[in-house]
Coordinates of C-alpha atoms and ligand atoms in Angstrom, one line a residue:
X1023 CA 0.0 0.0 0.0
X1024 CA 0.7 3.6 -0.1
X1025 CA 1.7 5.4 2.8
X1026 CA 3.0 8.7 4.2
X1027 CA 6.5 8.4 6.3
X1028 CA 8.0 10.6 8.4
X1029 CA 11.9 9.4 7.9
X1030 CA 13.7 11.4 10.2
X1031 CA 13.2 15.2 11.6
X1032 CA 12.3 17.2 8.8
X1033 CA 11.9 13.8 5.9
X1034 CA 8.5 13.3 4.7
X1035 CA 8.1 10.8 1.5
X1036 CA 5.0 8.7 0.2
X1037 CA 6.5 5.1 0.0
X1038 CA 5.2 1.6 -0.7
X1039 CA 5.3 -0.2 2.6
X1040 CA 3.8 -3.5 3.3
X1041 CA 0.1 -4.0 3.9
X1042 CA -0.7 -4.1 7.3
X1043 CA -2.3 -7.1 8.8
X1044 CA -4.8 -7.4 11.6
X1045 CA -4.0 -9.1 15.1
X1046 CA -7.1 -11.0 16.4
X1047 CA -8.6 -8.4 18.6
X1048 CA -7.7 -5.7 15.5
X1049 CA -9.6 -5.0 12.3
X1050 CA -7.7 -3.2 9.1
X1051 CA -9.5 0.1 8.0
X1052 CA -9.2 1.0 4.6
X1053 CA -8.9 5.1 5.1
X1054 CA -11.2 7.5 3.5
X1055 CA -9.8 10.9 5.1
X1056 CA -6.6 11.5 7.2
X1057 CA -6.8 14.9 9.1
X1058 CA -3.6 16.8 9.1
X1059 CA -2.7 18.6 13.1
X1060 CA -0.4 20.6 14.8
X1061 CA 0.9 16.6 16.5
X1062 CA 2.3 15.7 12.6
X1063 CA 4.4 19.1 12.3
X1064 CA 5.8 18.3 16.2
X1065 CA 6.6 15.1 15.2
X1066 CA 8.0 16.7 11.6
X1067 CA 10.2 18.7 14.4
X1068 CA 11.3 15.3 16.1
X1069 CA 9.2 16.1 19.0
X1070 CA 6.0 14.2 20.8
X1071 CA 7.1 11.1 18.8
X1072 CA 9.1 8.4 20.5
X1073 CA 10.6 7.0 17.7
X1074 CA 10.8 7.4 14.1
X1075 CA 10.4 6.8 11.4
X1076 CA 6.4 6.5 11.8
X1077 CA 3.5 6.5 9.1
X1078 CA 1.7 9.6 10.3
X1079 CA -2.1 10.4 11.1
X1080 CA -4.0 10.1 13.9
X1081 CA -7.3 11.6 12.9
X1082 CA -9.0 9.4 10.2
X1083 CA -12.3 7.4 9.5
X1084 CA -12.9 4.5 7.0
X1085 CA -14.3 1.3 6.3
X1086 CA -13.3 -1.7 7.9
X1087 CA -11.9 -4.3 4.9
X1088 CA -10.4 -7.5 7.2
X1089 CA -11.0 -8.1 10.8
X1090 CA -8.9 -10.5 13.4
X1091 CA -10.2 -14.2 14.3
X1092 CA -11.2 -12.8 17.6
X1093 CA -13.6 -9.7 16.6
X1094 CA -17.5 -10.3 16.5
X1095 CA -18.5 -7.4 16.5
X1096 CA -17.4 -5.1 13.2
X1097 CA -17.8 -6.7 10.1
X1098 CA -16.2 -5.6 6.8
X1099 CA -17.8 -3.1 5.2
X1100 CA -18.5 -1.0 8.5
X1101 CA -18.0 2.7 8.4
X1102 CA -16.0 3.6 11.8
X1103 CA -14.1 6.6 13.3
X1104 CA -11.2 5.5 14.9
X1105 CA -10.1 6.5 18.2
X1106 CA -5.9 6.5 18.1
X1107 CA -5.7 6.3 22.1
X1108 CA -3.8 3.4 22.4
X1109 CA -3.6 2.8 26.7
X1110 CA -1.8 0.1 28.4
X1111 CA -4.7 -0.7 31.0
X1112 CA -2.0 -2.0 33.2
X1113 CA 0.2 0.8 34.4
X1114 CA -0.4 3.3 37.6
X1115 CA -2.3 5.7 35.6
X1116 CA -4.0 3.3 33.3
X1117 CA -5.6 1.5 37.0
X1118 CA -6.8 5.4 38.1
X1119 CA -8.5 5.5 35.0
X1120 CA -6.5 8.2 33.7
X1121 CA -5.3 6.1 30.4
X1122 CA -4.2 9.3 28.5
X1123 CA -1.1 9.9 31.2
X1124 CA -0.4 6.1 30.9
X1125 CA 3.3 5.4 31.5
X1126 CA 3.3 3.5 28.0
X1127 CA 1.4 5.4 26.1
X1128 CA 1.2 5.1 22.6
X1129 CA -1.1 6.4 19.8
X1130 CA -1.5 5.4 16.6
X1131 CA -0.2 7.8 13.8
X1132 CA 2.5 8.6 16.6
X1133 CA 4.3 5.5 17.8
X1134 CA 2.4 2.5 15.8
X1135 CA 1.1 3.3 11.7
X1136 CA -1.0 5.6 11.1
X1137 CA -4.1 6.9 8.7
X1138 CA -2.1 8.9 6.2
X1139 CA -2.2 5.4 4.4
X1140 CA -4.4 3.1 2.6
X1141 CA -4.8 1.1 5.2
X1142 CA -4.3 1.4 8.9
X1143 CA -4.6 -1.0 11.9
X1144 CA -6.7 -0.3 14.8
X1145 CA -7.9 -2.1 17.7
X1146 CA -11.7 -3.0 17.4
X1147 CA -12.2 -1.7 20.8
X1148 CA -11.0 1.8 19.2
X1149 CA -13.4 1.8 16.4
X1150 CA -17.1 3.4 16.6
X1151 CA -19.4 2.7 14.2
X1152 CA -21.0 6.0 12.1
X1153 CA -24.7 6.4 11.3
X1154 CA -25.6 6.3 7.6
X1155 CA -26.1 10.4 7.1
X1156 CA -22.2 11.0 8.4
X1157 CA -20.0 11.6 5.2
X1158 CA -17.1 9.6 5.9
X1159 CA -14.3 11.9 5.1
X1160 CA -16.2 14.4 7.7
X1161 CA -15.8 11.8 10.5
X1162 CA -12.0 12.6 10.6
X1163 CA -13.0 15.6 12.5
X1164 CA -14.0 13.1 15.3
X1165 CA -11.2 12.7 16.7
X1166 CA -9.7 16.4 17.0
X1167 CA -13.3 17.2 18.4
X1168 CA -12.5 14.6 21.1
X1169 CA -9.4 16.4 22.6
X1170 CA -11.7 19.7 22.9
X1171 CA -14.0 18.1 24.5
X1172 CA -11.8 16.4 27.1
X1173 CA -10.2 20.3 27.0
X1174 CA -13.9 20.9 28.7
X1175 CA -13.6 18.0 30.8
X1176 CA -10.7 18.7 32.7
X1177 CA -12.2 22.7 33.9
X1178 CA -13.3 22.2 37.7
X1179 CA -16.5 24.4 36.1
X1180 CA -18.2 24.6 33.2
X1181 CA -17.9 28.0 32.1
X1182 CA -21.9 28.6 32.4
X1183 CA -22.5 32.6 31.7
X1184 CA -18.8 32.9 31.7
X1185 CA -16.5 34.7 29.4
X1186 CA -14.4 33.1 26.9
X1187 CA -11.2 34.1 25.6
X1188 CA -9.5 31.5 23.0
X1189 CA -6.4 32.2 21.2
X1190 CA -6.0 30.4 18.1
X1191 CA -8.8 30.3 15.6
X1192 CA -7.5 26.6 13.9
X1193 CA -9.5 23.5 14.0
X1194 CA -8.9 23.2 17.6
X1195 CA -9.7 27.2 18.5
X1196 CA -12.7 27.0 16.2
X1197 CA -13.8 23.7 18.2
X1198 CA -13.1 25.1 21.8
X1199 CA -15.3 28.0 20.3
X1200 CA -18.2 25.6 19.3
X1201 CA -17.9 23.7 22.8
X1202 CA -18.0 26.8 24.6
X1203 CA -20.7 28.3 23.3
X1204 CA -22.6 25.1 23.6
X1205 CA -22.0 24.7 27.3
X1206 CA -23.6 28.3 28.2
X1207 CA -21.0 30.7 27.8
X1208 CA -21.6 34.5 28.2
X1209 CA -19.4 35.6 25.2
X1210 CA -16.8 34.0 23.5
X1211 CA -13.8 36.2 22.2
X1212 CA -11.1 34.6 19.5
X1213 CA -7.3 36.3 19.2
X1214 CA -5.3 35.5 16.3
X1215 CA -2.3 37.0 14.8
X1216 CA -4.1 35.8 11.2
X1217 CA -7.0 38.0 10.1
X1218 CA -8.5 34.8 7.5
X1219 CA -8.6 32.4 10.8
X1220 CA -10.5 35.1 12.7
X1221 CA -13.0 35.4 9.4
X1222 CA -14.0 31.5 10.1
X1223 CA -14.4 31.8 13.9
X1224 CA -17.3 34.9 13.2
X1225 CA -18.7 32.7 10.8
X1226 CA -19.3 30.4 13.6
X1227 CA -20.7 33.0 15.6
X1228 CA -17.7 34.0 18.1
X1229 CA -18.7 37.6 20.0
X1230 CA -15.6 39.4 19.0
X1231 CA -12.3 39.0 17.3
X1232 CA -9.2 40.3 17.5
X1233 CA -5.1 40.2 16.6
X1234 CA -4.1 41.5 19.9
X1235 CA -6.5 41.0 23.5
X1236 CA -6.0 44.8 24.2
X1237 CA -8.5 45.3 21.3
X1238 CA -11.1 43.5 23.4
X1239 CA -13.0 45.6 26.1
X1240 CA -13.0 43.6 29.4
X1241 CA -11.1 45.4 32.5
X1242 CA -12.0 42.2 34.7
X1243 CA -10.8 40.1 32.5
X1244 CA -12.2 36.0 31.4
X1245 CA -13.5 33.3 33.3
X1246 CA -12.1 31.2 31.2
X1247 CA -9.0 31.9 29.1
X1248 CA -8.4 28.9 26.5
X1249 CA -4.6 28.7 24.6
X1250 CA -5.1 27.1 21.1
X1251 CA -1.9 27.6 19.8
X1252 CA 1.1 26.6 21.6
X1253 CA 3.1 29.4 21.0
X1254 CA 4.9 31.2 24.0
X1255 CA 3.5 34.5 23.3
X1256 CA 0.3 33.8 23.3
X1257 CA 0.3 32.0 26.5
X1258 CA 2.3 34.7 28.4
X1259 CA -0.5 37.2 27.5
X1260 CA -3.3 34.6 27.6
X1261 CA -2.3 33.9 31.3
X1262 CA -2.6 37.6 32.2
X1263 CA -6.1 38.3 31.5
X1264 CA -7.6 35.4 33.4
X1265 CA -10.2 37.0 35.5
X1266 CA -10.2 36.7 39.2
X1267 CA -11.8 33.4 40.2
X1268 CA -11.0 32.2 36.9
X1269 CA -9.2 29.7 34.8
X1270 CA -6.5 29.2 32.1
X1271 CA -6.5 25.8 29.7
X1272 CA -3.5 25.3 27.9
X1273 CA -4.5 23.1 25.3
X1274 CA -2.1 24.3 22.7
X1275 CA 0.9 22.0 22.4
X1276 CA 4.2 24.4 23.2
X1277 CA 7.6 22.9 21.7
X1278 CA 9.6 21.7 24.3
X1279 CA 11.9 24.6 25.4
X1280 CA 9.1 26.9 25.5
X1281 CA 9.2 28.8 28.9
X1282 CA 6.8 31.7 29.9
X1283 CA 6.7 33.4 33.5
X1284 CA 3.4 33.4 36.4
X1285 CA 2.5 35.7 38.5
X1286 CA 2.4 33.7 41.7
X1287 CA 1.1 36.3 43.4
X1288 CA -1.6 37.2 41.4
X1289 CA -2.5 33.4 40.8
X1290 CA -2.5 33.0 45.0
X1291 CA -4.3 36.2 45.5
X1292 CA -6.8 36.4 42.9
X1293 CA -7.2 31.8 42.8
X1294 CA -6.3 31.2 39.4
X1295 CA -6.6 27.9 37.8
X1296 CA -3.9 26.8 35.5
X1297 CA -4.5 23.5 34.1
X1298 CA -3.9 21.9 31.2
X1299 CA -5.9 19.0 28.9
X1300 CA -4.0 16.1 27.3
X1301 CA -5.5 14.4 24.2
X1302 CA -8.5 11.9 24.3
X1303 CA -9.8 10.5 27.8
X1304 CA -13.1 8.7 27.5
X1305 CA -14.4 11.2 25.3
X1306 CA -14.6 9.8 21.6
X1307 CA -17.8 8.5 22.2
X1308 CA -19.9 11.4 23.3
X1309 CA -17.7 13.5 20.2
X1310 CA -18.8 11.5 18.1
X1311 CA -22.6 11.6 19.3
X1312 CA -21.9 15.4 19.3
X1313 CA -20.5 15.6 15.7
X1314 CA -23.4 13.1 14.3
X1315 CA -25.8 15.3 15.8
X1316 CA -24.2 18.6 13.8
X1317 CA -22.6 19.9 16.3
X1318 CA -19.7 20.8 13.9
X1319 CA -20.6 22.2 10.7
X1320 CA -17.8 20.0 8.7
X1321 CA -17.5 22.0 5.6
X1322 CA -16.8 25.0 7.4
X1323 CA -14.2 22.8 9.2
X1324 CA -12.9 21.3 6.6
X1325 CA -11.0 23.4 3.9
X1326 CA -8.6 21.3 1.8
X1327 CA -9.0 17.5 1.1
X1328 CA -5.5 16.9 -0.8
X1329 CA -4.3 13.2 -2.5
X1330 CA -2.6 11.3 -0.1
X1331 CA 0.7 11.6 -2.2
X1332 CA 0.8 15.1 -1.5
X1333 CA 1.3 14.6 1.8
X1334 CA 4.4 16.9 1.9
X1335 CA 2.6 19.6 0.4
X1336 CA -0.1 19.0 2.7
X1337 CA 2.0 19.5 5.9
X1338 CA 3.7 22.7 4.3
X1339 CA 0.2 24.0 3.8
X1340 CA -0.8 23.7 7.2
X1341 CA 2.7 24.6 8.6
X1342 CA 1.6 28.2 6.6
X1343 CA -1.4 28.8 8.1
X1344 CA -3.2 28.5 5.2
X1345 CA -6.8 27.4 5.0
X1346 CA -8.1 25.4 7.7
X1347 CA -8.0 21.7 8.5
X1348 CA -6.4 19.7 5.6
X1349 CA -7.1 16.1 4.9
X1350 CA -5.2 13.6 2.6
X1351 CA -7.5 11.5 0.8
X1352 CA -5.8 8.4 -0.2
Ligands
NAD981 N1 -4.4 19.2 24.0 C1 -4.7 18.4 23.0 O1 -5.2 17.4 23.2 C2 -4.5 18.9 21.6 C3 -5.1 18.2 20.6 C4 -4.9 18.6 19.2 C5 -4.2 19.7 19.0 N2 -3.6 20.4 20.0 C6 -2.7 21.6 19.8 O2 -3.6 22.7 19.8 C7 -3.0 23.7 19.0 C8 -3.9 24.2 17.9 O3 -4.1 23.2 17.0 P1 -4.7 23.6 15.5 O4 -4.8 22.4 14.7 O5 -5.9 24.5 15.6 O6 -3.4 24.5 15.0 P2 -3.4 25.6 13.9 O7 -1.9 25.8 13.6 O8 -4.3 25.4 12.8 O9 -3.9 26.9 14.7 C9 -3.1 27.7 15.5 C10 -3.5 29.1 15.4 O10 -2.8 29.9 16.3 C11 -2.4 31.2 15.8 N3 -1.3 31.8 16.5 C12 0.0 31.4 16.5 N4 0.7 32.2 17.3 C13 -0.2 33.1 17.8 C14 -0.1 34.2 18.8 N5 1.1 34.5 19.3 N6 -1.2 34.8 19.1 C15 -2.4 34.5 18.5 N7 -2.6 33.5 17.7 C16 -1.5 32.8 17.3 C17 -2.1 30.8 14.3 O11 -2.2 31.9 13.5 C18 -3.1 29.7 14.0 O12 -4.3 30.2 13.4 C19 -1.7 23.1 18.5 O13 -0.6 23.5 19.4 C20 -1.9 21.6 18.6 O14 -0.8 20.9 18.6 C21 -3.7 20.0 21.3
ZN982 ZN1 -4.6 16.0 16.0
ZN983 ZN1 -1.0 2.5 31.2

């Protein structure tokens, strides 16, 4: 089959590899759509990834073509979304039930093959079966929606009548955006340094945009202040303008060596949450209810489906900011 491979930091090719071949708990998912993240250009970077080289793609949907002598319960021919969680169950964190700190964590599209192939193995257990009116391709979007949603989880509130402040209008901005609005915020205010991004997130109905916070008019501050983007910057000004009472999510994954200061002072005297959300933790199932009940509107969401053999140019589109989320289509 064909496949996209990350060689080494910075070596991206489309090669023939071998097709894969199911274990007997697994099924083999012939991909329809591979979602293209911010993960795949940290991994690009040598970072996040334990080990390469690795077949990329962790956000894809498909149909299920060959299943292992021990699964009953997906046949081929079954449309699933396929969560790339992939816990131990044995470890400390896996027996607290928090499987996505698990001390062998692995994911597919990050340590084991990915979905920015042909084909791709996946635990059945992973796999969730899609109603007939989900376009398949859309279902890619399942998974990113999953990390937002456990983004929500982790807040010791839900941000009811509070106001928002996300920076980053991408995928996962724009999704923190639909998620906050859905669970009863006040307002929700987007910052991003790129004015096209910020056209998407009024689209979907954000209360104000801006490239810089000190455009927005709130002296107090947000309840809730969400980073979507990773980068230091952001985060050191995102941090600042947490209201009092409030809380800061950084969701956005920061390279490495990235270092921004606290207040202590101000976190102590005005009790300041700083927390952060890590991937997928039992919430693939209720995204994908959410997203098969339109939560997501997918061809806003969507911007570029790309072949699969321009999976180099597909990265360097994202990498510029250009568009929105890109798929490779294989
Ligand atoms: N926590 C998780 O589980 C999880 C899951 C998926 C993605 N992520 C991370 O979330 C982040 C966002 O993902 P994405 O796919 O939307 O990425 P993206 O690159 O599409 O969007 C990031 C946005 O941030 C903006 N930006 C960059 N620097 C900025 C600054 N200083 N101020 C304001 N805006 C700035 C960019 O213009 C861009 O629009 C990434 O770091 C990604 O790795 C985290
Ligand atoms: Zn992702
Ligand atoms: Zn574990």
């Amino acid at each position: 089959m064909r496949a996209a491979l990350i060689k080494d930091v910075q070596q991206v090719d489309v090669v023939t590899v071998d097709d894969p071949a199911p274990g007997p708990r697994d099924v083999v998912v012939q991909v329809a759509a591979c979602g293209i993240c911010g993960t795949d250009l940290h991994i690009l970077d040598g970072e996040f990834a334990p080990a390469l080289p690795i077949v990329p793609g962790h956000e894809f949907a498909g149909v299920v073509v060959a299943a292992g002598p021990a699964v009953s319960e997906l046949a081929p021919g079954q449309r699933v979304a396929v969560d790339p969680s992939l816990y131990c169950h044995e470890c400390h964190y896996c027996r607290l039930g928090h499987g996505n700190l698990c001390e062998r964590w692995n994911a597919i599209g990050v340590s084991v093959p990915g979905g920015a192939a042909e084909f791709a193995v996946a635990p059945a257990a992973n796999c969730i079966p899609l109603p007939g009116h989900v376009r398949l391709e859309d279902a890619a979007l399942i998974e990113p929606l999953s990390c937002a949603i456990r983004g929500y989880d982790v807040l010791n509130r839900q941000p009811l009548g509070a106001h928002v402040l996300i920076y980053g209008s991408g995928t996962m901005g724009l999704m923190m955006l639909q998620l906050a609005k859905r669970t009863g915020a006040a307002s929700v205010d987007v910052v991003d340094l790129n004015p096209q991004r910020l056209a998407t997130a009024v689209t979907l109905g954000c209360s104000a945009t801006a490239t810089s916070a000190d455009e927005l008019d709130r002296p107090r501050g947000w309840e809730l202040v969400v980073d979507a983007t990773g980068a230091g910057p952001a985060i050191a000004d995102g941090l600042g303008r947490v209201a009092p009472g409030g809380t800061f999510l950084q969701f956005g994954v920061a390279s490495y060596d990235t270092r921004v200061a606290i207040e202590p002072y101000r976190i102590y005297n005005k009790e300041i949450t700083i927390t952060g959300s890590m991937a997928v933790l039992h919430s693939f199932e209720r995204a994908a209810e959410l997203f098969a009940g339109g939560l997501l509107d997918p061809d806003i969401f969507i911007s570029d489906r790309l072949p699969l053999e321009d999976y180099a140019g597909a990265l360097d589109r994202f990498k510029r900011g250009q568009g929105r989320k890109i798929q490779v289509l294989p």
